CSV table of C-alpha atoms in Angstrom, one decimal:
chain,number,residue,atom,x,y,z
A,1,MET,CA,26.3,36.5,135.3
A,2,ALA,CA,28.1,39.8,135.8
A,3,VAL,CA,27.7,42.5,133.1
A,4,SER,CA,31.0,44.0,132.0
A,5,ALA,CA,31.3,47.7,132.3
A,6,THR,CA,30.9,49.8,129.2
A,7,LYS,CA,34.2,51.0,127.9
A,8,LYS,CA,34.8,54.6,127.0
A,9,PRO,CA,35.3,55.0,123.2
A,10,GLN,CA,38.9,55.6,122.3
A,11,ASP,CA,39.7,59.0,120.9
A,12,PHE,CA,41.9,59.6,117.9
A,13,ILE,CA,43.4,62.7,116.3
A,14,TYR,CA,41.7,63.7,113.0
A,15,GLU,CA,43.0,66.2,110.5
A,16,TRP,CA,40.4,68.1,108.6
A,17,GLU,CA,40.0,70.6,105.8
A,18,GLY,CA,37.1,72.8,104.8
A,19,LYS,CA,35.7,76.3,104.2
A,20,ASP,CA,34.4,78.7,106.8
A,21,LYS,CA,31.4,80.9,106.6
A,22,ALA,CA,33.3,83.5,104.5
A,23,GLY,CA,34.4,80.8,102.0
A,24,LYS,CA,38.0,80.8,103.2
A,25,ASN,CA,39.9,77.5,103.2
A,26,VAL,CA,40.7,76.4,106.7
A,27,ARG,CA,42.3,73.3,108.2
A,28,GLY,CA,43.1,71.9,111.6
A,29,GLU,CA,42.9,68.9,113.8
A,30,MET,CA,40.6,67.6,116.4
A,31,ARG,CA,40.5,64.7,118.9
A,32,ALA,CA,37.3,62.7,118.7
A,33,GLY,CA,35.9,59.2,118.7
A,34,GLY,CA,35.2,59.1,114.9
A,35,GLU,CA,35.0,61.0,111.6
A,36,SER,CA,31.3,61.6,112.0
A,37,MET,CA,31.9,63.3,115.4
A,38,VAL,CA,34.5,65.6,113.8
A,39,SER,CA,32.1,66.5,110.9
A,40,ALA,CA,29.2,67.2,113.2
A,41,SER,CA,31.3,69.4,115.5
A,42,LEU,CA,32.7,71.4,112.6
A,43,ARG,CA,29.3,71.8,111.0
A,44,ARG,CA,28.0,73.3,114.3
A,45,GLN,CA,30.9,75.9,114.0
A,46,GLY,CA,29.7,76.8,110.5
A,47,ILE,CA,32.5,75.0,108.7
A,48,GLN,CA,31.8,73.1,105.5
A,49,VAL,CA,33.9,70.0,105.7
A,50,SER,CA,35.7,68.7,102.6
A,51,LYS,CA,38.1,66.2,104.1
A,52,VAL,CA,38.5,64.3,107.4
A,53,LYS,CA,41.4,61.9,107.9
A,54,LYS,CA,42.7,60.1,110.9
A,55,ARG,CA,46.3,60.9,111.7
A,56,LYS,CA,48.6,58.0,111.4
A,57,VAL,CA,50.7,57.8,114.6
A,58,SER,CA,53.4,55.2,115.2
A,59,GLY,CA,54.6,54.2,118.6
A,60,GLY,CA,57.5,56.6,118.8
A,61,SER,CA,60.4,56.7,121.3
A,62,SER,CA,60.0,57.6,125.0
A,63,ILE,CA,59.7,61.3,125.8
A,64,LYS,CA,63.0,62.6,127.1
A,65,PRO,CA,63.9,65.9,129.0
A,66,LYS,CA,65.4,67.2,125.9
A,67,ASP,CA,62.1,66.9,124.1
A,68,ILE,CA,60.4,68.9,126.8
A,69,ALA,CA,63.2,71.5,126.6
A,70,VAL,CA,62.8,71.8,122.8
A,71,PHE,CA,59.0,72.1,123.2
A,72,THR,CA,59.4,74.8,125.8
A,73,ARG,CA,61.8,76.9,123.7
A,74,GLN,CA,59.5,76.5,120.6
A,75,LEU,CA,56.4,77.5,122.6
A,76,ALA,CA,58.2,80.5,124.1
A,77,THR,CA,59.3,81.6,120.7
A,78,MET,CA,55.8,81.3,119.2
A,79,MET,CA,54.2,83.3,122.0
A,80,ARG,CA,56.8,86.0,121.9
A,81,ALA,CA,56.0,86.4,118.2
A,82,GLY,CA,52.4,87.0,119.1
A,83,VAL,CA,51.0,83.6,118.0
A,84,PRO,CA,48.0,82.6,120.1
A,85,LEU,CA,48.5,79.8,122.6
A,86,LEU,CA,46.3,77.2,121.0
A,87,GLN,CA,47.7,77.9,117.5
A,88,SER,CA,51.2,77.7,119.0
A,89,PHE,CA,50.4,74.2,120.3
A,90,ASP,CA,49.1,73.2,116.9
A,91,ILE,CA,52.3,74.3,115.2
A,92,VAL,CA,54.7,72.8,117.7
A,93,SER,CA,52.8,69.4,117.9
A,94,ARG,CA,52.7,69.2,114.1
A,95,GLY,CA,56.5,69.7,113.9
A,96,ALA,CA,57.3,67.2,116.6
A,97,THR,CA,59.5,64.4,115.3
A,98,ASN,CA,58.5,62.1,118.1
A,99,PRO,CA,54.9,60.9,117.8
A,100,ARG,CA,54.6,60.6,121.6
A,101,VAL,CA,55.5,64.2,122.0
A,102,GLY,CA,52.8,65.1,119.4
A,103,ARG,CA,50.2,63.1,121.3
A,104,LEU,CA,51.2,64.7,124.6
A,105,LEU,CA,50.9,68.2,123.2
A,106,SER,CA,47.6,67.4,121.6
A,107,ASP,CA,46.2,66.2,125.0
A,108,ILE,CA,47.4,69.4,126.7
A,109,ARG,CA,46.0,71.5,123.9
A,110,GLY,CA,42.6,69.7,124.3
A,111,ASP,CA,42.6,70.5,128.0
A,112,VAL,CA,43.4,74.2,127.5
A,113,GLU,CA,40.8,74.4,124.7
A,114,THR,CA,38.1,73.3,127.2
A,115,GLY,CA,39.0,76.0,129.7
A,116,THR,CA,41.7,74.4,131.8
A,117,SER,CA,44.6,76.7,132.7
A,118,LEU,CA,48.0,75.8,131.1
A,119,SER,CA,49.6,75.1,134.4
A,120,GLN,CA,46.8,72.7,135.4
A,121,ALA,CA,47.0,71.0,132.0
A,122,PHE,CA,50.7,70.4,132.6
A,123,ARG,CA,50.1,69.1,136.1
A,124,LYS,CA,48.1,66.2,134.6
A,125,HIS,CA,51.4,64.9,133.2
A,126,PRO,CA,53.8,64.9,136.2
A,127,MET,CA,56.1,62.4,134.5
A,128,TYR,CA,57.1,65.1,132.0
A,129,PHE,CA,56.4,68.4,133.8
A,130,ASP,CA,57.7,68.6,137.4
A,131,ALA,CA,56.6,70.9,140.1
A,132,LEU,CA,59.2,73.5,139.2
A,133,TYR,CA,57.9,73.6,135.6
A,134,CYS,CA,54.3,73.9,136.6
A,135,ASN,CA,54.9,76.5,139.4
A,136,LEU,CA,56.8,78.7,137.0
A,137,VAL,CA,54.0,78.5,134.3
A,138,GLU,CA,51.4,79.2,137.0
A,139,ALA,CA,53.4,82.2,138.1
A,140,GLY,CA,53.6,83.4,134.5
A,141,GLU,CA,49.8,83.0,134.0
A,142,ALA,CA,49.0,84.9,137.2
A,143,ALA,CA,51.4,87.8,136.4
A,144,GLY,CA,50.5,87.9,132.7
A,145,ILE,CA,54.0,87.3,131.6
A,146,LEU,CA,53.7,83.7,130.4
A,147,GLU,CA,55.9,84.1,127.3
A,148,SER,CA,58.7,85.7,129.4
A,149,LEU,CA,58.6,83.0,132.0
A,150,LEU,CA,58.5,80.3,129.3
A,151,ASP,CA,61.6,81.8,127.7
A,152,ARG,CA,63.3,81.9,131.2
A,153,LEU,CA,62.2,78.3,131.8
A,154,ALA,CA,63.6,77.1,128.4
A,155,THR,CA,66.9,78.8,129.1
A,156,TYR,CA,67.0,77.1,132.5
A,157,GLN,CA,66.2,73.6,131.0
A,158,GLU,CA,68.9,74.1,128.3
A,159,LYS,CA,71.6,75.0,130.8
A,160,THR,CA,70.6,72.2,133.1
A,161,LEU,CA,70.6,69.6,130.3
A,162,ALA,CA,73.9,70.9,129.1
A,163,ILE,CA,75.6,70.4,132.5
A,164,LYS,CA,74.0,67.0,132.9
A,165,GLN,CA,75.4,65.9,129.5
A,166,LYS,CA,78.9,67.1,130.4
A,167,ILE,CA,78.8,65.1,133.7
A,168,LYS,CA,77.4,62.0,132.0
A,169,GLY,CA,80.0,62.2,129.3
A,170,ALA,CA,82.8,62.5,131.8
A,171,MET,CA,81.5,59.5,133.7
A,172,THR,CA,80.6,57.3,130.8
A,173,TYR,CA,83.9,57.3,128.9
A,174,PRO,CA,86.1,55.6,131.6
A,175,LEU,CA,83.2,53.3,132.5
A,176,ALA,CA,82.8,52.2,128.9
A,177,VAL,CA,86.5,51.6,128.6
A,178,LEU,CA,86.6,49.4,131.7
A,179,VAL,CA,83.6,47.3,130.4
A,180,VAL,CA,85.4,46.9,127.0
A,181,ALA,CA,88.6,46.0,128.8
A,182,PHE,CA,86.9,43.4,130.9
A,183,ILE,CA,85.2,41.8,127.8
A,184,VAL,CA,88.5,41.7,125.9
A,185,VAL,CA,90.4,40.2,128.8
A,186,SER,CA,87.6,37.6,129.4
A,187,ILE,CA,87.8,36.5,125.7
A,188,ILE,CA,91.6,36.2,125.9
A,189,MET,CA,91.4,34.2,129.2
A,190,ILE,CA,88.6,31.8,127.9
A,191,LYS,CA,89.6,31.4,124.3
A,192,VAL,CA,93.2,32.4,123.7
A,193,ILE,CA,95.2,31.3,126.8
A,194,PRO,CA,94.0,27.6,126.7
A,195,SER,CA,95.6,27.3,123.2
A,196,PHE,CA,98.9,28.6,124.5
A,197,LYS,CA,98.6,26.2,127.5
A,198,GLU,CA,98.4,23.2,125.2
A,199,VAL,CA,101.6,24.4,123.3
A,200,PHE,CA,103.5,25.0,126.6
A,201,ALA,CA,102.5,21.5,127.9
A,202,SER,CA,104.7,20.0,125.1
A,203,PHE,CA,107.8,21.9,126.3
A,204,GLY,CA,108.3,19.7,129.3
A,205,ALA,CA,110.0,22.5,131.2
A,206,GLU,CA,109.1,24.8,134.1
A,207,LEU,CA,107.2,27.9,133.0
A,208,PRO,CA,108.0,31.4,134.2
A,209,LEU,CA,106.0,32.7,137.1
A,210,PRO,CA,104.1,35.4,135.1
A,211,THR,CA,103.0,32.7,132.6
A,212,LEU,CA,101.9,30.4,135.5
A,213,ILE,CA,99.9,33.2,137.0
A,214,VAL,CA,98.1,34.1,133.7
A,215,ILE,CA,97.4,30.4,133.0
A,216,SER,CA,95.9,30.0,136.5
A,217,MET,CA,93.7,33.0,135.9
A,218,SER,CA,92.6,31.5,132.6
A,219,GLU,CA,91.8,28.2,134.2
A,220,PHE,CA,89.7,30.0,136.8
A,221,PHE,CA,87.8,31.9,134.0
A,222,VAL,CA,87.2,28.7,132.0
A,223,ASP,CA,85.9,26.8,135.1
A,224,TYR,CA,83.9,29.6,136.7
A,225,TRP,CA,83.0,32.0,133.8
A,226,TRP,CA,79.3,31.5,134.6
A,227,ALA,CA,79.9,32.5,138.2
A,228,ILE,CA,82.0,35.5,137.3
A,229,PHE,CA,79.5,37.0,134.8
A,230,GLY,CA,76.5,35.9,136.8
A,231,GLY,CA,78.0,37.5,139.9
A,232,ILE,CA,78.8,40.8,138.2
A,233,PHE,CA,75.5,41.2,136.4
A,234,GLY,CA,73.6,39.9,139.4
A,235,SER,CA,75.3,42.3,141.8
A,236,ALA,CA,74.8,45.2,139.4
A,237,PHE,CA,71.1,44.3,139.1
A,238,MET,CA,70.6,44.0,142.9
A,239,PHE,CA,72.5,47.2,143.5
A,240,PHE,CA,70.4,49.3,141.2
A,241,ARG,CA,67.2,47.6,142.4
A,242,THR,CA,68.1,48.3,146.0
A,243,TRP,CA,69.3,51.8,145.2
A,244,LYS,CA,66.0,52.7,143.6
A,245,ARG,CA,63.9,51.4,146.6
A,246,SER,CA,66.1,52.5,149.5
A,247,LEU,CA,66.3,56.2,150.4
A,248,ALA,CA,69.0,55.5,152.9
A,249,MET,CA,71.2,53.9,150.3
A,250,GLN,CA,70.6,56.8,147.9
A,251,LYS,CA,71.8,59.2,150.5
A,252,ALA,CA,74.8,57.1,151.3
A,253,MET,CA,75.8,56.8,147.6
A,254,ASP,CA,75.3,60.5,147.0
A,255,ARG,CA,77.5,61.3,150.1
A,256,LEU,CA,80.1,58.8,148.9
A,257,LEU,CA,80.2,60.1,145.3
A,258,LEU,CA,80.9,63.6,146.5
A,259,LYS,CA,84.1,62.2,148.2
A,260,VAL,CA,85.4,60.3,145.2
A,261,PRO,CA,88.7,61.9,144.0
A,262,VAL,CA,88.4,64.2,141.0
A,263,PHE,CA,84.9,63.0,140.1
A,264,GLY,CA,83.5,64.1,143.5
A,265,ALA,CA,84.6,67.7,142.9
A,266,LEU,CA,82.9,67.6,139.5
A,267,LEU,CA,79.6,66.3,140.9
A,268,TYR,CA,79.8,68.8,143.8
A,269,LYS,CA,80.3,71.8,141.5
A,270,SER,CA,77.5,70.5,139.2
A,271,ALA,CA,75.1,70.2,142.1
A,272,VAL,CA,76.0,73.8,143.3
A,273,ALA,CA,75.4,75.2,139.8
A,274,ARG,CA,72.0,73.5,139.4
A,275,TRP,CA,70.9,74.5,142.9
A,276,THR,CA,71.8,78.2,142.4
A,277,ARG,CA,70.4,78.2,138.9
A,278,THR,CA,67.1,76.7,140.0
A,279,LEU,CA,66.6,79.1,143.0
A,280,ALA,CA,67.5,82.1,140.8
A,281,THR,CA,65.0,81.1,138.2
A,282,MET,CA,62.2,80.5,140.7
A,283,PHE,CA,62.9,83.7,142.6
A,284,ALA,CA,63.1,85.8,139.4
A,285,ALA,CA,59.7,84.5,138.4
A,286,GLY,CA,58.2,86.0,141.6
A,287,VAL,CA,57.8,82.8,143.5
A,288,PRO,CA,58.1,83.4,147.2
A,289,LEU,CA,61.5,82.2,148.6
A,290,VAL,CA,60.0,79.6,151.0
A,291,ASP,CA,57.8,78.2,148.2
A,292,ALA,CA,60.7,78.3,145.7
A,293,LEU,CA,62.8,76.1,147.9
A,294,ASP,CA,60.3,73.3,147.5
A,295,SER,CA,61.6,72.6,144.0
A,296,VAL,CA,65.2,73.6,144.5
A,297,GLY,CA,66.6,70.6,146.5
A,298,GLY,CA,65.3,67.9,144.1
A,299,ALA,CA,66.6,69.8,141.1
A,300,SER,CA,70.2,69.6,142.4
A,301,GLY,CA,70.2,65.9,141.8
A,302,ASN,CA,71.8,65.0,145.1
A,303,HIS,CA,70.1,64.0,148.4
A,304,ILE,CA,72.7,65.8,150.5
A,305,PHE,CA,71.6,69.1,148.9
A,306,LEU,CA,68.0,68.0,149.2
A,307,ASP,CA,68.3,67.5,152.9
A,308,ALA,CA,70.2,70.8,153.2
A,309,THR,CA,67.4,72.6,151.3
A,310,GLU,CA,64.8,71.3,153.6
A,311,LYS,CA,66.7,72.7,156.6
A,312,ILE,CA,67.2,76.0,154.8
A,313,GLN,CA,63.5,76.2,154.1
A,314,THR,CA,62.7,75.6,157.8
A,315,ASP,CA,65.2,78.2,158.9
A,316,VAL,CA,64.0,80.8,156.3
A,317,SER,CA,60.3,80.3,157.2
A,318,THR,CA,61.2,81.2,160.9
A,319,GLY,CA,62.9,84.5,159.9
A,320,THR,CA,66.5,83.5,159.3
A,321,SER,CA,68.2,85.1,156.3
A,322,LEU,CA,68.9,82.9,153.3
A,323,THR,CA,72.7,83.4,153.6
A,324,ASN,CA,72.7,82.4,157.3
A,325,ALA,CA,70.5,79.4,156.6
A,326,MET,CA,72.8,78.2,153.8
A,327,GLN,CA,75.9,78.7,155.9
A,328,SER,CA,74.5,76.6,158.7
A,329,THR,CA,74.3,73.6,156.4
A,330,GLY,CA,78.0,73.6,155.8
A,331,ILE,CA,77.9,72.4,152.2
A,332,PHE,CA,77.9,75.6,150.2
A,333,PRO,CA,81.2,77.1,149.1
A,334,VAL,CA,82.3,80.5,150.5
A,335,MET,CA,81.9,82.3,147.1
A,336,VAL,CA,78.2,81.3,146.8
A,337,LEU,CA,77.5,82.4,150.4
A,338,GLN,CA,79.2,85.8,149.7
A,339,MET,CA,77.2,86.3,146.5
A,340,ALA,CA,74.0,85.3,148.2
A,341,ALA,CA,74.7,87.8,151.0
A,342,ILE,CA,75.4,90.6,148.4
A,343,GLY,CA,72.2,89.7,146.6
A,344,GLU,CA,70.1,89.9,149.7
A,345,GLU,CA,71.7,93.2,150.7
A,346,ALA,CA,71.3,94.8,147.3
A,347,GLY,CA,67.9,93.2,146.5
A,348,SER,CA,69.3,91.4,143.5
A,349,LEU,CA,69.4,87.8,144.8
A,350,ASP,CA,68.3,86.2,141.5
A,351,ALA,CA,71.0,88.0,139.5
A,352,MET,CA,73.7,87.1,142.0
A,353,LEU,CA,72.6,83.4,142.1
A,354,ASN,CA,72.5,83.3,138.3
A,355,LYS,CA,76.1,84.7,138.3
A,356,ALA,CA,77.2,82.0,140.8
A,357,ALA,CA,75.6,79.4,138.6
A,358,ASP,CA,77.4,80.7,135.5
A,359,ILE,CA,80.7,80.6,137.4
A,360,TYR,CA,80.3,77.0,138.5
A,361,GLU,CA,79.0,75.9,135.2
A,362,GLU,CA,82.2,77.3,133.6
A,363,GLU,CA,84.2,75.5,136.2
A,364,VAL,CA,82.4,72.2,135.4
A,365,ASP,CA,83.1,72.8,131.7
A,366,GLU,CA,86.8,73.3,132.4
A,367,MET,CA,87.0,70.3,134.7
A,368,VAL,CA,85.4,68.1,132.1
A,369,LYS,CA,87.8,69.3,129.4
A,370,ALA,CA,90.8,68.7,131.7
A,371,LEU,CA,89.5,65.4,132.8
A,372,SER,CA,89.0,64.2,129.2
A,373,SER,CA,92.5,65.2,128.3
A,374,LEU,CA,93.8,63.5,131.5
A,375,MET,CA,91.8,60.3,131.1
A,376,GLU,CA,93.0,59.5,127.6
A,377,PRO,CA,96.7,58.8,128.5
A,378,ILE,CA,95.6,57.1,131.7
A,379,ILE,CA,93.3,54.8,129.9
A,380,ILE,CA,95.8,54.1,127.1
A,381,THR,CA,98.4,53.3,129.8
A,382,PHE,CA,96.0,51.1,131.7
A,383,LEU,CA,94.9,49.1,128.6
A,384,GLY,CA,98.5,48.8,127.4
A,385,SER,CA,99.7,47.5,130.7
A,386,LEU,CA,96.8,45.1,131.1
A,387,ILE,CA,96.8,43.6,127.6
A,388,GLY,CA,100.6,44.0,127.1
A,389,GLY,CA,101.3,42.3,130.4
A,390,ILE,CA,99.2,39.3,129.4
A,391,VAL,CA,100.9,39.1,126.0
A,392,VAL,CA,104.4,39.3,127.4
A,393,ALA,CA,103.6,36.7,130.1
A,394,MET,CA,102.4,34.2,127.4
A,395,TYR,CA,105.4,34.9,125.1
A,396,LEU,CA,108.0,34.5,127.8
A,397,PRO,CA,108.3,30.7,127.4
A,398,ILE,CA,108.7,31.2,123.6
A,399,PHE,CA,111.5,33.8,124.3
A,400,LYS,CA,113.2,31.2,126.4
A,401,LEU,CA,112.5,28.4,124.0
A,402,GLY,CA,116.2,28.1,123.0
A,403,ALA,CA,117.2,27.5,126.6
A,404,VAL,CA,114.5,24.9,127.1
A,405,VAL,CA,115.5,23.0,124.0
């Protein structure tokens, strides 16, 4: 009979209170397997323990990029104020509204407390801290300017999240309206139109063509509603499933999205802004250009820019200037190329790229505002025409009721 392997005891976070050797009241928290382990560890440190309590932690929601951005800003602020790193983690983790964020920060703090560098502690959680984040923290540790780089990293994350939210808002509104319109039309076709059909059957006269078309559509919906909804949801599911697994499909979709009228220009300018902002942040942190390009392509959020970045990296590593390498890809606007050339010539590449990012972020902001103003009348006209057309088609026989009688 096989013997089951011994399981490692599960650690919990315990909050404790006590007095140190000088009789001063102290408190803190510790990750351990039980209260006795916490008490024994504190006694070895000369602390007289008065209270040990396991922290109650609920499940919490998933950790989002916004949570990481808020944490980065808080940590940068604490360190700029002169608060030691471990104490900064204590303060930020205690103030976290999401229990999962608190647990994550406690894990990182535990690693740092045992001698692991902050960048290595972050690298243990790649789901939340990408290569760009870890590389910048590592550069800050090596140069002794961690608080400055954390501040720069927080600013970068805040700007990136802001532009993502603007793009998402611009794309979500019309999509949500289309979904609602489809649901409303489906309800009308399946529930309302059949009632009118029964009334019209008693007229004993030929119905107008628009009415016949709407009734035929209603009959199709009633007979094949399961196929319509199943086909739509099934197609959407298969599309996203295939899209996640197929790199070729992702590239094709990214290329197609950039060509969509209006929205394509918005996505393009957003990608340019994120690309230039990321490279400027990495370069300003002292990361060598070739190494910095490793993180830049993925940060743009578009495979076309990712492929172009890989080509740029290859060209730069063989001695080509950044501007010429960017120009050879054919995807960067003239203004960005000119600003990159000026930055290389003047030795202020990070400042010029940051300026280019600011310009394109402002353009994205203006496009989103203009698009929102433009979409409202278009959507109102679309819904009015769709719903109004159905209503008029169904009331035409009633308008002609006198002639039928």
